[in-house]
PDB file of C-alpha atoms in Angstrom:
ATOM      1  CA  MET A 824     -13.612  33.245  60.675  1.00  0.00           C
ATOM      2  CA  LEU A 825     -11.874  31.527  63.584  1.00  0.00           C
ATOM      3  CA  GLN A 826      -9.724  34.027  65.506  1.00  0.00           C
ATOM      4  CA  VAL A 827      -6.605  32.562  67.109  1.00  0.00           C
ATOM      5  CA  ASP A 828      -3.585  34.153  68.740  1.00  0.00           C
ATOM      6  CA  THR A 829      -0.889  32.292  66.800  1.00  0.00           C
ATOM      7  CA  ALA A 830       1.780  33.443  69.243  1.00  0.00           C
ATOM      8  CA  THR A 831       0.281  31.125  71.870  1.00  0.00           C
ATOM      9  CA  ILE A 832       0.156  28.214  69.414  1.00  0.00           C
ATOM     10  CA  LYS A 833       3.745  28.349  68.131  1.00  0.00           C
ATOM     11  CA  GLY A 834       5.742  25.488  69.603  1.00  0.00           C
ATOM     12  CA  HIS A 835       2.661  23.808  71.035  1.00  0.00           C
ATOM     13  CA  VAL A 836       2.313  20.829  68.682  1.00  0.00           C
ATOM     14  CA  PHE A 837       4.883  21.233  65.913  1.00  0.00           C
ATOM     15  CA  SER A 838       8.628  21.736  66.051  1.00  0.00           C
ATOM     16  CA  PRO A 839       9.969  25.244  65.373  1.00  0.00           C
ATOM     17  CA  GLU A 840      11.237  23.954  62.008  1.00  0.00           C
ATOM     18  CA  VAL A 841       7.738  22.869  60.980  1.00  0.00           C
ATOM     19  CA  TYR A 842       6.260  26.250  61.922  1.00  0.00           C
ATOM     20  CA  ALA A 843       9.070  27.999  60.014  1.00  0.00           C
ATOM     21  CA  ALA A 844       8.431  25.875  56.901  1.00  0.00           C
ATOM     22  CA  ILE A 845       4.710  26.658  57.076  1.00  0.00           C
ATOM     23  CA  ASP A 846       5.486  30.348  57.584  1.00  0.00           C
ATOM     24  CA  ARG A 847       7.572  30.367  54.387  1.00  0.00           C
ATOM     25  CA  TRP A 848       4.482  29.203  52.476  1.00  0.00           C
ATOM     26  CA  VAL A 849       2.172  31.595  54.320  1.00  0.00           C
ATOM     27  CA  GLY A 850       4.495  34.415  53.211  1.00  0.00           C
ATOM     28  CA  ASN A 851       3.614  33.684  49.587  1.00  0.00           C
ATOM     29  CA  PHE A 852       0.049  34.894  50.119  1.00  0.00           C
ATOM     30  CA  PRO A 853      -1.558  38.143  51.292  1.00  0.00           C
ATOM     31  CA  PRO A 854      -2.034  38.104  55.094  1.00  0.00           C
ATOM     32  CA  GLU A 855      -5.797  37.800  54.765  1.00  0.00           C
ATOM     33  CA  ARG A 856      -5.331  34.698  52.543  1.00  0.00           C
ATOM     34  CA  LYS A 857      -2.978  32.657  54.742  1.00  0.00           C
ATOM     35  CA  GLN A 858      -5.416  29.711  54.474  1.00  0.00           C
ATOM     36  CA  SER A 859      -4.141  29.329  50.906  1.00  0.00           C
ATOM     37  CA  ALA A 860      -1.094  27.629  52.438  1.00  0.00           C
ATOM     38  CA  VAL A 861      -3.172  24.676  53.694  1.00  0.00           C
ATOM     39  CA  ILE A 862      -1.996  22.166  51.065  1.00  0.00           C
ATOM     40  CA  PRO A 863       1.740  22.741  51.575  1.00  0.00           C
ATOM     41  CA  ALA A 864       1.198  23.004  55.353  1.00  0.00           C
ATOM     42  CA  LEU A 865      -0.415  19.555  55.376  1.00  0.00           C
ATOM     43  CA  HIS A 866       2.501  18.166  53.333  1.00  0.00           C
ATOM     44  CA  ILE A 867       5.025  19.622  55.765  1.00  0.00           C
ATOM     45  CA  VAL A 868       3.188  18.282  58.806  1.00  0.00           C
ATOM     46  CA  GLN A 869       2.615  14.865  57.240  1.00  0.00           C
ATOM     47  CA  ASP A 870       6.306  14.533  56.328  1.00  0.00           C
ATOM     48  CA  ALA A 871       7.331  15.535  59.864  1.00  0.00           C
ATOM     49  CA  ASN A 872       4.952  12.924  61.307  1.00  0.00           C
ATOM     50  CA  GLY A 873       6.209   9.865  59.458  1.00  0.00           C
ATOM     51  CA  GLY A 874       3.851  10.157  56.508  1.00  0.00           C
ATOM     52  CA  TRP A 875       0.405  10.562  58.064  1.00  0.00           C
ATOM     53  CA  LEU A 876      -1.930  13.152  59.570  1.00  0.00           C
ATOM     54  CA  SER A 877      -3.748  12.745  62.876  1.00  0.00           C
ATOM     55  CA  LYS A 878      -6.823  14.761  63.861  1.00  0.00           C
ATOM     56  CA  GLU A 879      -4.702  16.666  66.398  1.00  0.00           C
ATOM     57  CA  LEU A 880      -2.203  17.654  63.706  1.00  0.00           C
ATOM     58  CA  MET A 881      -4.929  18.763  61.302  1.00  0.00           C
ATOM     59  CA  ASP A 882      -6.548  20.762  64.129  1.00  0.00           C
ATOM     60  CA  GLU A 883      -3.234  22.519  64.752  1.00  0.00           C
ATOM     61  CA  VAL A 884      -2.896  23.360  61.051  1.00  0.00           C
ATOM     62  CA  ALA A 885      -6.421  24.795  61.158  1.00  0.00           C
ATOM     63  CA  ALA A 886      -5.700  26.878  64.243  1.00  0.00           C
ATOM     64  CA  TYR A 887      -2.370  28.102  62.915  1.00  0.00           C
ATOM     65  CA  LEU A 888      -3.844  29.113  59.559  1.00  0.00           C
ATOM     66  CA  GLU A 889      -6.901  30.605  61.289  1.00  0.00           C
ATOM     67  CA  MET A 890      -9.440  28.402  59.543  1.00  0.00           C
ATOM     68  CA  GLU A 891     -12.163  26.028  60.630  1.00  0.00           C
ATOM     69  CA  PRO A 892     -10.961  22.453  61.245  1.00  0.00           C
ATOM     70  CA  ILE A 893     -13.584  21.055  58.859  1.00  0.00           C
ATOM     71  CA  SER A 894     -11.964  22.988  56.009  1.00  0.00           C
ATOM     72  CA  VAL A 895      -8.634  21.284  56.711  1.00  0.00           C
ATOM     73  CA  TYR A 896     -10.316  17.864  56.985  1.00  0.00           C
ATOM     74  CA  GLU A 897     -11.980  18.459  53.613  1.00  0.00           C
ATOM     75  CA  VAL A 898      -8.611  19.045  51.960  1.00  0.00           C
ATOM     76  CA  ALA A 899      -6.924  16.114  53.713  1.00  0.00           C
ATOM     77  CA  THR A 900      -9.683  13.673  52.802  1.00  0.00           C
ATOM     78  CA  PHE A 901     -10.137  14.855  49.213  1.00  0.00           C
ATOM     79  CA  TYR A 902      -6.555  14.414  48.002  1.00  0.00           C
ATOM     80  CA  THR A 903      -5.024  10.931  47.886  1.00  0.00           C
ATOM     81  CA  MET A 904      -1.575  12.320  48.708  1.00  0.00           C
ATOM     82  CA  TYR A 905      -2.541  12.550  52.378  1.00  0.00           C
ATOM     83  CA  SER A 906      -2.778   9.576  54.723  1.00  0.00           C
ATOM     84  CA  LEU A 907      -5.009   9.707  57.787  1.00  0.00           C
ATOM     85  CA  LYS A 908      -3.566   6.629  59.482  1.00  0.00           C
ATOM     86  CA  PRO A 909      -0.021   5.370  60.022  1.00  0.00           C
ATOM     87  CA  ILE A 910       1.686   4.015  56.930  1.00  0.00           C
ATOM     88  CA  GLY A 911       4.647   1.785  56.163  1.00  0.00           C
ATOM     89  CA  ARG A 912       8.175   3.085  55.634  1.00  0.00           C
ATOM     90  CA  HIS A 913       7.510   3.031  51.882  1.00  0.00           C
ATOM     91  CA  LYS A 914       4.130   4.166  50.549  1.00  0.00           C
ATOM     92  CA  ILE A 915       3.547   2.731  47.089  1.00  0.00           C
ATOM     93  CA  SER A 916       1.003   4.939  45.314  1.00  0.00           C
ATOM     94  CA  VAL A 917      -0.252   3.036  42.279  1.00  0.00           C
ATOM     95  CA  CYS A 918      -1.967   5.016  39.552  1.00  0.00           C
ATOM     96  CA  THR A 919      -5.067   3.229  38.288  1.00  0.00           C
ATOM     97  CA  ASN A 920      -6.504   6.060  36.212  1.00  0.00           C
ATOM     98  CA  ILE A 921      -7.384   5.639  32.542  1.00  0.00           C
ATOM     99  CA  SER A 922      -3.922   5.719  30.898  1.00  0.00           C
ATOM    100  CA  CYS A 923      -2.409   3.373  33.466  1.00  0.00           C
ATOM    101  CA  MET A 924      -5.490   1.140  33.366  1.00  0.00           C
ATOM    102  CA  LEU A 925      -5.287   0.855  29.584  1.00  0.00           C
ATOM    103  CA  ARG A 926      -1.603  -0.062  29.858  1.00  0.00           C
ATOM    104  CA  GLY A 927      -2.038  -2.748  32.531  1.00  0.00           C
ATOM    105  CA  SER A 928      -2.291  -1.202  35.987  1.00  0.00           C
ATOM    106  CA  ASP A 929      -4.692  -3.991  37.029  1.00  0.00           C
ATOM    107  CA  GLY A 930      -1.867  -6.489  36.521  1.00  0.00           C
ATOM    108  CA  ILE A 931       0.544  -4.220  38.394  1.00  0.00           C
ATOM    109  CA  VAL A 932      -1.846  -4.021  41.355  1.00  0.00           C
ATOM    110  CA  ALA A 933      -2.381  -7.800  41.303  1.00  0.00           C
ATOM    111  CA  HIS A 934       1.380  -8.407  41.257  1.00  0.00           C
ATOM    112  CA  LEU A 935       1.984  -5.997  44.146  1.00  0.00           C
ATOM    113  CA  GLU A 936      -0.846  -7.477  46.216  1.00  0.00           C
ATOM    114  CA  THR A 937       0.517 -10.989  45.714  1.00  0.00           C
ATOM    115  CA  LYS A 938       4.153 -10.020  46.281  1.00  0.00           C
ATOM    116  CA  LEU A 939       3.457  -7.955  49.407  1.00  0.00           C
ATOM    117  CA  GLY A 940       0.593 -10.062  50.788  1.00  0.00           C
ATOM    118  CA  VAL A 941      -1.672  -7.032  51.260  1.00  0.00           C
ATOM    119  CA  ARG A 942      -4.558  -5.395  49.444  1.00  0.00           C
ATOM    120  CA  LEU A 943      -4.834  -1.781  48.337  1.00  0.00           C
ATOM    121  CA  GLY A 944      -5.094   0.436  51.412  1.00  0.00           C
ATOM    122  CA  GLN A 945      -3.186  -1.973  53.658  1.00  0.00           C
ATOM    123  CA  THR A 946       0.286  -2.085  55.200  1.00  0.00           C
ATOM    124  CA  THR A 947       2.521  -5.131  55.342  1.00  0.00           C
ATOM    125  CA  ALA A 948       2.835  -6.843  58.724  1.00  0.00           C
ATOM    126  CA  ASP A 949       6.488  -5.770  59.005  1.00  0.00           C
ATOM    127  CA  GLY A 950       5.482  -2.114  58.470  1.00  0.00           C
ATOM    128  CA  LYS A 951       7.717  -1.802  55.431  1.00  0.00           C
ATOM    129  CA  PHE A 952       5.146  -1.104  52.683  1.00  0.00           C
ATOM    130  CA  THR A 953       1.749   0.535  52.372  1.00  0.00           C
ATOM    131  CA  LEU A 954      -0.075  -0.047  49.089  1.00  0.00           C
ATOM    132  CA  LYS A 955      -2.361   2.780  47.995  1.00  0.00           C
ATOM    133  CA  GLU A 956      -4.483   3.360  44.906  1.00  0.00           C
ATOM    134  CA  VAL A 957      -4.322   6.916  43.607  1.00  0.00           C
ATOM    135  CA  GLU A 958      -5.751   8.962  40.801  1.00  0.00           C
ATOM    136  CA  CYS A 959      -3.627  10.273  37.954  1.00  0.00           C
ATOM    137  CA  LEU A 960      -0.046  11.111  38.895  1.00  0.00           C
ATOM    138  CA  ALA A 961       0.507  12.935  35.571  1.00  0.00           C
ATOM    139  CA  ALA A 962       2.937  10.416  34.067  1.00  0.00           C
ATOM    140  CA  CYS A 963       0.556   9.025  31.459  1.00  0.00           C
ATOM    141  CA  GLY A 964       3.272   8.644  28.823  1.00  0.00           C
ATOM    142  CA  GLY A 965       5.077   6.189  31.114  1.00  0.00           C
ATOM    143  CA  ALA A 966       2.047   4.151  32.149  1.00  0.00           C
ATOM    144  CA  PRO A 967       1.675   1.952  34.062  1.00  0.00           C
ATOM    145  CA  MET A 968       3.448   3.689  36.904  1.00  0.00           C
ATOM    146  CA  PHE A 969       3.651   4.150  40.651  1.00  0.00           C
ATOM    147  CA  GLN A 970       5.231   6.557  43.081  1.00  0.00           C
ATOM    148  CA  ILE A 971       7.290   5.613  46.122  1.00  0.00           C
ATOM    149  CA  GLY A 972       8.183   8.603  48.266  1.00  0.00           C
ATOM    150  CA  LYS A 973       9.019  11.378  45.821  1.00  0.00           C
ATOM    151  CA  HIS A 974      10.211   9.030  43.059  1.00  0.00           C
ATOM    152  CA  TYR A 975       8.177   8.036  40.001  1.00  0.00           C
ATOM    153  CA  TYR A 976       8.661   4.602  38.438  1.00  0.00           C
ATOM    154  CA  GLU A 977       7.248   4.256  34.940  1.00  0.00           C
ATOM    155  CA  ASN A 978       6.685   1.547  32.323  1.00  0.00           C
ATOM    156  CA  LEU A 979       6.296  -1.012  35.077  1.00  0.00           C
ATOM    157  CA  THR A 980       6.446  -4.754  34.598  1.00  0.00           C
ATOM    158  CA  PRO A 981       6.373  -7.429  37.311  1.00  0.00           C
ATOM    159  CA  GLU A 982      10.125  -7.910  36.858  1.00  0.00           C
ATOM    160  CA  LYS A 983      10.841  -4.192  37.163  1.00  0.00           C
ATOM    161  CA  ILE A 984       8.659  -4.010  40.293  1.00  0.00           C
ATOM    162  CA  ASP A 985      10.581  -6.886  41.901  1.00  0.00           C
ATOM    163  CA  GLU A 986      13.869  -5.075  41.251  1.00  0.00           C
ATOM    164  CA  ILE A 987      12.552  -1.786  42.668  1.00  0.00           C
ATOM    165  CA  LEU A 988      11.216  -3.443  45.834  1.00  0.00           C
ATOM    166  CA  ALA A 989      14.431  -5.427  46.357  1.00  0.00           C
ATOM    167  CA  ASP A 990      16.413  -2.169  46.389  1.00  0.00           C
ATOM    168  CA  LEU A 991      14.310  -0.631  49.177  1.00  0.00           C
ATOM    169  CA  VAL A 992      15.555  -1.063  52.745  1.00  0.00           C
TER     170      VAL A 992
END
């Protein structure tokens, strides 16, 4: 296991508030299992960095949690909730899994791509929206759906999407 003196790392890359938030999660696990906090640590760091993770930030998470960087990269690249490049102010995560697909997510994606002028995985030229395809967001009863920030929007129609987007600044 990678041995790191975390006292020399604190304050190096992250703000004291970010380290404190990570420490609260680390405290939920036995000391020898602090790596178990990797998922919430990545969320905290991503939120503090405008919604995306750079290699430097992931390396700092790895060092702070005393784990190999590759292990952090594996987590960050496996889950669709992490972004590894800058994103727009509003990340629209569109579920295209089976329930949403059966209830019309293809039409929802087509409407969003036309309305925003971007394809899945792209950001609008004004930096306002990033459109991302994701696996199940566990709102199958309200399919088709998408997530913007921490808010779920269910039973989507093109008209409902237009209203939602118009309300975003």
